[in-house]
Tab-separated table of C-alpha atoms in Angstrom:
chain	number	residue	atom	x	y	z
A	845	UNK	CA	187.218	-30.501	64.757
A	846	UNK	CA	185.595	-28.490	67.555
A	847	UNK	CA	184.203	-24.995	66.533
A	848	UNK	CA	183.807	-22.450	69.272
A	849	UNK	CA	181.211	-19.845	69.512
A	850	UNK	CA	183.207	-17.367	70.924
A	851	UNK	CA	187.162	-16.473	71.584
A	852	UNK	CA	186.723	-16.447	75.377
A	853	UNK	CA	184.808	-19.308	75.017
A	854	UNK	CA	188.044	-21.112	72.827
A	855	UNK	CA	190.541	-19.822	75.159
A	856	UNK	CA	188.641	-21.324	78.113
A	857	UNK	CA	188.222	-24.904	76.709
A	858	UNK	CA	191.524	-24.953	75.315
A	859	UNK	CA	192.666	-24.373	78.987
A	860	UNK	CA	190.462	-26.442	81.061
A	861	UNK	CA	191.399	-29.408	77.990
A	862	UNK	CA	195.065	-28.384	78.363
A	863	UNK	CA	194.974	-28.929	82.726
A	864	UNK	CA	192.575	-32.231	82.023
A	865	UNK	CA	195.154	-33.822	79.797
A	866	UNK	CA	198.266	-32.358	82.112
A	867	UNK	CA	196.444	-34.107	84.921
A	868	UNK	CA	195.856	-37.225	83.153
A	869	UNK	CA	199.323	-37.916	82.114
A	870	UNK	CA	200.749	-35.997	84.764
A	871	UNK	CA	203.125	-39.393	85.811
A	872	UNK	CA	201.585	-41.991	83.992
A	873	UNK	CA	200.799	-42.911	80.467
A	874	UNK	CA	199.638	-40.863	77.444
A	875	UNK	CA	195.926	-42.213	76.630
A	876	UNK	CA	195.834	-44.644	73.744
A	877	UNK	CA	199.623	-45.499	73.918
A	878	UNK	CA	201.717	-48.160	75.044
A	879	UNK	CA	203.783	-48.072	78.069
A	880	UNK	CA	207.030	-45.807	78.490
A	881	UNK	CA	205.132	-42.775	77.182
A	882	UNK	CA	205.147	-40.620	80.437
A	883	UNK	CA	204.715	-36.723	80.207
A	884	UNK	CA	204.863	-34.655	83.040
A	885	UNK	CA	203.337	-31.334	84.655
A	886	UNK	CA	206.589	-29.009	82.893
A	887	UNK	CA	206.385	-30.720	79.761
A	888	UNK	CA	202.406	-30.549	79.276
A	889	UNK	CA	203.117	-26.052	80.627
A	890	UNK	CA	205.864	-26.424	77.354
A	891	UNK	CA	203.332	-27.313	74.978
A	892	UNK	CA	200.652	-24.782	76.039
A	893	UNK	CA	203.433	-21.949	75.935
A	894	UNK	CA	204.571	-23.061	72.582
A	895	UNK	CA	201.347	-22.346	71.088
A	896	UNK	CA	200.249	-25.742	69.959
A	897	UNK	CA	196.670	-25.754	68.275
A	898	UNK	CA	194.647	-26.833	71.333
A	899	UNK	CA	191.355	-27.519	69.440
A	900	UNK	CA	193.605	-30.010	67.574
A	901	UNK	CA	195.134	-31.638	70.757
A	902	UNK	CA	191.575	-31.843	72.336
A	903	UNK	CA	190.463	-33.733	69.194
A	904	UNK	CA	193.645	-36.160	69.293
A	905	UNK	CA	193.166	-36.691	72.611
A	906	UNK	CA	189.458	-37.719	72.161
A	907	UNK	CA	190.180	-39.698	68.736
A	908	UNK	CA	192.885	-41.432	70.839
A	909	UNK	CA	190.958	-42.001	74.085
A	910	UNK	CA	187.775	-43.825	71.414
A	911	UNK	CA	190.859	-45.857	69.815
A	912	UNK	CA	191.761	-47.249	73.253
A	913	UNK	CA	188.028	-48.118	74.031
A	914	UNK	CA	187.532	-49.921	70.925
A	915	UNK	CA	190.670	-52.105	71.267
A	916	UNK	CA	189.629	-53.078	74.811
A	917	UNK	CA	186.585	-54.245	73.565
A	918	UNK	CA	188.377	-56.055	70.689
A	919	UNK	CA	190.692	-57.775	73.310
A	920	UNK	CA	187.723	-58.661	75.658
A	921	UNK	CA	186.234	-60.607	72.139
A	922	UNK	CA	189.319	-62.422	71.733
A	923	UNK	CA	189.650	-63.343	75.096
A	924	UNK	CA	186.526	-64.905	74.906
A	925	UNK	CA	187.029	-66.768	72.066
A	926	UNK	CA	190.465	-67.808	73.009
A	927	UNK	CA	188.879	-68.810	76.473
A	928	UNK	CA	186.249	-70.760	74.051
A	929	UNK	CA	188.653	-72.280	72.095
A	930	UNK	CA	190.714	-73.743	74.609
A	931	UNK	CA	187.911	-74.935	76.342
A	932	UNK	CA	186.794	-76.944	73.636
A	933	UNK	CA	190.157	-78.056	72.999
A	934	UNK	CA	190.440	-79.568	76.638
A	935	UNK	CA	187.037	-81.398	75.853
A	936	UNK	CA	188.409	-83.251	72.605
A	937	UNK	CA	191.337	-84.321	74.105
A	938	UNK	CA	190.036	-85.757	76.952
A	939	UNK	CA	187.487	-87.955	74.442
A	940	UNK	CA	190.711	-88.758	72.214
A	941	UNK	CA	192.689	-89.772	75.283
A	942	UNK	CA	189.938	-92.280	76.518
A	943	UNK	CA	189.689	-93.678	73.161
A	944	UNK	CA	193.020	-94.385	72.651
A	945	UNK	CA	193.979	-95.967	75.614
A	946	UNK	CA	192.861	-99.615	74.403
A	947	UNK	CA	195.112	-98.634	71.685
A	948	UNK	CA	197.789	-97.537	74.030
A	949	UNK	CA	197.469	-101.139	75.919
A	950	UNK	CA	197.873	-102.965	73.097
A	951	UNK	CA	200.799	-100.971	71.583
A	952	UNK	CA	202.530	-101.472	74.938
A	953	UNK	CA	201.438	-105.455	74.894
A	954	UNK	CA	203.099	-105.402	71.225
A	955	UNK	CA	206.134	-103.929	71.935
A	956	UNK	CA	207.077	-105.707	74.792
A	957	UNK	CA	206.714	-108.782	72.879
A	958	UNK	CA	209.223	-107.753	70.553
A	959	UNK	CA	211.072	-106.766	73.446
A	960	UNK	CA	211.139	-109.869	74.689
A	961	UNK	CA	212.154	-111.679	71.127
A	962	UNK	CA	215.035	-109.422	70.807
A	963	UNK	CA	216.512	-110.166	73.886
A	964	UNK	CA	215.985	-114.302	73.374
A	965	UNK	CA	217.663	-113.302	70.001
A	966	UNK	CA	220.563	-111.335	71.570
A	967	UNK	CA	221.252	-113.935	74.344
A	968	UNK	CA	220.922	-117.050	71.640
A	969	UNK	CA	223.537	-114.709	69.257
A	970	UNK	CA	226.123	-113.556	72.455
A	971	UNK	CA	225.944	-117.365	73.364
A	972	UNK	CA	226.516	-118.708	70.000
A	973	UNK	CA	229.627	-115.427	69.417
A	974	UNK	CA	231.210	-116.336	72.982
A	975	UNK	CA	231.148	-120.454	71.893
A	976	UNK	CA	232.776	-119.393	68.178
A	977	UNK	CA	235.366	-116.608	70.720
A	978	UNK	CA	236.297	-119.948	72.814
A	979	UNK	CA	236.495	-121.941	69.655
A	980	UNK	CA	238.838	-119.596	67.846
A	981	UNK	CA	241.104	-118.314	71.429
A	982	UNK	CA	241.651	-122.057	71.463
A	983	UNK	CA	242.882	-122.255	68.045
A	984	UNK	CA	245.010	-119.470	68.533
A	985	UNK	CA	246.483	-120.776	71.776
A	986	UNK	CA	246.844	-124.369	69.665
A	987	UNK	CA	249.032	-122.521	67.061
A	988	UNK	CA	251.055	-119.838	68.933
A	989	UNK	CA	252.318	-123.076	71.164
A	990	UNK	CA	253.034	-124.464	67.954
A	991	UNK	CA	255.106	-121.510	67.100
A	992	UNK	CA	257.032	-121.264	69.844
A	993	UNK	CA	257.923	-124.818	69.642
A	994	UNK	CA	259.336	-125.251	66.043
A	995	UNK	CA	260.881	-121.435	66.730
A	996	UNK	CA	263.014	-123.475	69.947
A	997	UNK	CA	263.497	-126.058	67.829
A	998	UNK	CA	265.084	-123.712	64.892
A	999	UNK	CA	266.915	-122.090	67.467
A	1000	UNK	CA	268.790	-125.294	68.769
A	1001	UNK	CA	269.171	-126.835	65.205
A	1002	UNK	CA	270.942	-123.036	64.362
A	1003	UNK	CA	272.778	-123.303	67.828
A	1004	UNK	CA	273.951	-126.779	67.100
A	1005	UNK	CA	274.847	-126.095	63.460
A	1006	UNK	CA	276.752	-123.185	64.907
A	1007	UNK	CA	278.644	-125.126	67.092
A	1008	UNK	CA	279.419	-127.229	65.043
A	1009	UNK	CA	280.918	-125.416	62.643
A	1010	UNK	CA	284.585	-124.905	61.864
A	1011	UNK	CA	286.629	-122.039	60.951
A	1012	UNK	CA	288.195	-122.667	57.245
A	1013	UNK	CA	291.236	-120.901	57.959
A	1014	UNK	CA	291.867	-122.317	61.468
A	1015	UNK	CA	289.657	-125.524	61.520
A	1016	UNK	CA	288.614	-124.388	64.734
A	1017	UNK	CA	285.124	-124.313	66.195
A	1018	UNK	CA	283.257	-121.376	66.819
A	1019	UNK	CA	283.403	-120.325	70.228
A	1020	UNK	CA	280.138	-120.760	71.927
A	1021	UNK	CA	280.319	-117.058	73.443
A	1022	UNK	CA	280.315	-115.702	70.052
A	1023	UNK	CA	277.720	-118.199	69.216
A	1024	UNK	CA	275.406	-117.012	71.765
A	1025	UNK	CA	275.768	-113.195	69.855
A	1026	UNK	CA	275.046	-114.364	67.201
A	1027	UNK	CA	271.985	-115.436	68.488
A	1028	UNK	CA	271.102	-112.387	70.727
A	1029	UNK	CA	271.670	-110.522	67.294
A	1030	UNK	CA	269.370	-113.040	65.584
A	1031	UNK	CA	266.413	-112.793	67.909
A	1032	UNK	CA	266.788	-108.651	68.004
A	1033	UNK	CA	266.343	-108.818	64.117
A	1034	UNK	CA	263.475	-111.162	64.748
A	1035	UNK	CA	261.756	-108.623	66.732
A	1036	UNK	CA	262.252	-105.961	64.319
A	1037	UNK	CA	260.817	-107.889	61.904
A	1038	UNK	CA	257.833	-108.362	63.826
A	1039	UNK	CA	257.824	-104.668	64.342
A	1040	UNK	CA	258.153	-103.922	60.667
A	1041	UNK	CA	255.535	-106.623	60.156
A	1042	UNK	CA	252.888	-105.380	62.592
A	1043	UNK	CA	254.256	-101.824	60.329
A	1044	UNK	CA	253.172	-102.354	57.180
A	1045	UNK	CA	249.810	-104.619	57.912
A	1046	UNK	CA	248.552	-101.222	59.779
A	1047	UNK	CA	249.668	-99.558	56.605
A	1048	UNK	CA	248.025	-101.864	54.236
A	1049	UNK	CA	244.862	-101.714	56.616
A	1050	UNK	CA	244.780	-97.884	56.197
A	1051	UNK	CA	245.703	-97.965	52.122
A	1052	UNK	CA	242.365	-99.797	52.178
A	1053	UNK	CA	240.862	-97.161	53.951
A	1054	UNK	CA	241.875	-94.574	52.034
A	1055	UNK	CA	241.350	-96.110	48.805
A	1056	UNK	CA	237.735	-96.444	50.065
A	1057	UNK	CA	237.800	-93.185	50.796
A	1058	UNK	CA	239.037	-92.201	47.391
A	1059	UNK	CA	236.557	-94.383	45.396
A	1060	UNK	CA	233.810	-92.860	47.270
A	1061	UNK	CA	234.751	-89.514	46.579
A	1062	UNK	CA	235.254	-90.311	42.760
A	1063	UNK	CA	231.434	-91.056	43.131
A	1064	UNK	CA	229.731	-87.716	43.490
A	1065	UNK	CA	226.251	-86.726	43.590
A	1066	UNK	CA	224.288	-88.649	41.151
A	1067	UNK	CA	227.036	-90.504	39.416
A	1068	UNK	CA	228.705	-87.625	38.997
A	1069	UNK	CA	232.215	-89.121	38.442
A	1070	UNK	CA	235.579	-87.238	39.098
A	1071	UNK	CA	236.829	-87.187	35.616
A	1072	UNK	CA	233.000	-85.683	34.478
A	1073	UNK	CA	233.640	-82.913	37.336
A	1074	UNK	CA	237.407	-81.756	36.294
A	1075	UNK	CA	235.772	-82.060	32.859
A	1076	UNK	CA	233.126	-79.237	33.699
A	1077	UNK	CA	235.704	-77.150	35.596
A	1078	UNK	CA	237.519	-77.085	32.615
A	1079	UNK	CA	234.341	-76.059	30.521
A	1080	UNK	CA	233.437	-73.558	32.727
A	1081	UNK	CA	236.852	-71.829	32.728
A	1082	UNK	CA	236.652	-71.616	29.042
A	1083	UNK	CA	233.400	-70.399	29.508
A	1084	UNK	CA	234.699	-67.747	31.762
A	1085	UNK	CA	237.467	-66.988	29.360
A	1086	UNK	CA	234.896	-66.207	26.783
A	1087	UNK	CA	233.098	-64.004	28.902
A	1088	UNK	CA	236.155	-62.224	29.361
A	1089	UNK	CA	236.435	-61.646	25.659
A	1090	UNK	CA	232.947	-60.484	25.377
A	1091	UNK	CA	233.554	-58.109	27.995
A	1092	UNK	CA	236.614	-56.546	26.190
A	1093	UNK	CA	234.912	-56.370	22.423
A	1094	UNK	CA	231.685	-54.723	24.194
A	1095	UNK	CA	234.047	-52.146	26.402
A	1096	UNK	CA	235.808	-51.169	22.704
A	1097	UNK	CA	231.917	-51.046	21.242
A	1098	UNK	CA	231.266	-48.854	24.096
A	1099	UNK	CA	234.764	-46.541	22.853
A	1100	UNK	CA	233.704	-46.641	19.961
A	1101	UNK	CA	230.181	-45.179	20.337
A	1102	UNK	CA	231.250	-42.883	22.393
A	1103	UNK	CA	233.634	-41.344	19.449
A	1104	UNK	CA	231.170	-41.164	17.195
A	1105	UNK	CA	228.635	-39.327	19.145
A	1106	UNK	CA	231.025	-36.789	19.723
A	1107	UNK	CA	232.012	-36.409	15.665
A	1108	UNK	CA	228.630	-36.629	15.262
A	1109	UNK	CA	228.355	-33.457	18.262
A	1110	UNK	CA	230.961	-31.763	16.490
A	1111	UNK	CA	229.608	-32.162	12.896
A	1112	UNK	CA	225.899	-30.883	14.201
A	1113	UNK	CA	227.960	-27.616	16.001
A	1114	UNK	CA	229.569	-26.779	11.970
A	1115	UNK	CA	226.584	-27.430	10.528
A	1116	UNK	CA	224.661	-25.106	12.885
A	1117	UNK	CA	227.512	-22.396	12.488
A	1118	UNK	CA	227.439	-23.170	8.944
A	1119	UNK	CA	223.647	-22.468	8.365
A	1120	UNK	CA	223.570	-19.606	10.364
A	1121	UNK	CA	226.493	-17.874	8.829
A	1122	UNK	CA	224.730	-18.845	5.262
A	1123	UNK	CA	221.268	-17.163	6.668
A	1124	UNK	CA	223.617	-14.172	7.238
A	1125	UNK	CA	224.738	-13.930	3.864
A	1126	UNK	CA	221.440	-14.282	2.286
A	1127	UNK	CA	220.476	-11.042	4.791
A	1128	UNK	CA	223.442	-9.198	3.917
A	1129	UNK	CA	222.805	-10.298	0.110
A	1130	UNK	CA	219.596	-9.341	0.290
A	1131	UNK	CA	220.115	-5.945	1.806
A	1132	UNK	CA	222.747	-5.013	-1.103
A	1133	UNK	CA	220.362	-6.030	-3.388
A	1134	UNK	CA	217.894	-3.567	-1.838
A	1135	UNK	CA	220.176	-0.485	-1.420
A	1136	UNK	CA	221.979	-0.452	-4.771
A	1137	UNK	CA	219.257	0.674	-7.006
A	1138	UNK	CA	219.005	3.923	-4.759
A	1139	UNK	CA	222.700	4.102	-4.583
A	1140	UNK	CA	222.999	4.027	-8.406
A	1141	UNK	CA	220.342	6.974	-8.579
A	1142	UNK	CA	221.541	9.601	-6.186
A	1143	UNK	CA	225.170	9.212	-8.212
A	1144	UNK	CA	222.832	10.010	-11.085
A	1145	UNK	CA	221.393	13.218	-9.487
A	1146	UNK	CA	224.240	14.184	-7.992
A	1147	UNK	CA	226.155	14.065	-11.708
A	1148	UNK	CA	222.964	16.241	-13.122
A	1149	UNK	CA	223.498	18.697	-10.384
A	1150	UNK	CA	226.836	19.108	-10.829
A	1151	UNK	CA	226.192	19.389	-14.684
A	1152	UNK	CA	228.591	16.816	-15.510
């Protein structure tokens, strides 16, 4: 800290060090701090009039104003050696990059080799998958002709059958009107059949699914089955339940403790009354022990005075 030789010489420098710093932060920064710290002319006139030690704000000031030179120079190092670095980093890359690019050539040569297997591969398999496709669409096309074929054929034995059937009441044949219900009732049951049947095989497909599902889920994390898992929820609610017990038996410990340290507070209370009231009686004891020899000899005197 600054020692002056003289007041007028203190007042003086605290002045002309109070206008320099009002005129260098007068709209701009405060030296040796970041940005947003901006005094101006009426604040800088506040903290003359308050008083504030001036020798100590000149000495801030400086301190602060060395701080800010030595961190410039610290940033102008690093800048250099960042610059350095970078600059050497540049260099090895462009050495790496000319090295590798044989390897690079090669790599590319390699893969499109493989490229080009894969795709010999994929045309060989589509053309091989679209022969089997043709093989089986003609199969299918084979057998649903087949289908609708003997279904005609069942239709027209049923149709003749029906017509030629007789009523065994009225030995009449069946009319072919109600004949040809019967058959417009028979071919909507068909379809709901189909229907039903198209039903349940998208059910039976998704039963699989789930039952997949379900048999992966049984398997948990390393083997961990579903049994062994409702196994150890079960141990660990006993577990829990035992806790709980704990808990209870220590709460009634904790009672417990508490009512005996206060019989224990009210025992040490009598027995502090108790041995001060017997120090009391040993005093008073004492004390009658002291005054009755004198007591028995003035009722002596007094008796010879009075001459009886």
């Amino acid at each position: 800290m600054l020692k002056p030789t003289s007041p007028t010489q203190t007042e003086e420098e605290a002045r002309k060090a109070a206008e320099a710093a009002a005129g260098g932060v007068v709209g701009g920064e405060v030296p040796g701090e970041g940005a947003g710290t901006v005094l101006n002319a009426d604040a800088v006139q506040a903290i003359v009039a308050e008083g504030v030690d001036r020798e100590a704000l000149i000495e801030s000031i400086k301190n602060e104003l060395d701080l800010k030179e030595k961190y410039k120079i610290r940033n102008t190092f690093l800048q250099n050696k960042l610059g350095e670095y970078f600059k050497r980093k540049r260099t090895d890359d462009a050495h790496d990059g000319e090295k590798s690019v044989a390897d690079q050539e090669q790599r590319y040569a390699n893969c499109m080799t493989a490229l080009a297997a894969l795709r010999t591969e994929y045309e060989s398999q589509n053309q091989s998958d679209a022969k089997i496709e043709s093989e089986y669409k003609a199969k299918l096309e084979e057998r649903s002709a087949e289908a609708r074929e003997k279904s005609e054929e069942f239709i027209k034995f049923k149709r003749s059958v029906a017509l030629a059937a007789e009523n065994s009441r009225t030995g009449k044949n069946i009319p072919p009107k109600q004949v040809a219900q019967l058959e417009a009732t028979d071919q909507r049951k068909d379809m709901e059949v189909v229907a039903v049947r198209l039903d349940h095989i998208k059910l039976r497909n998704k039963l699989k699914r789930h039952e997949q599902l379900l048999r992966q889920k049984e398997e948990l994390a390393d083997g961990l089955h579903l049994i062994d898992f409702e196994q150890l929820k079960i141990e660990n609610q006993t577990y829990n339940e035992k806790i709980e017990e704990r808990n209870e038996e220590l709460l009634k410990l904790r009672k417990k403790i508490t009512n005996i340290v206060q019989v224990l507070t009210h025992v040490k209370e009598k027995l502090q009354f108790v041995q001060v009231s017997k120090c009391l009686q040993r005093i008073f004891l004492h004390a009658e022990n002291f005054f009755r020899p004198r007591t028995e000899v003035s009722v002596a005197s007094s008796r010879v005075l009075t001459g009886t």
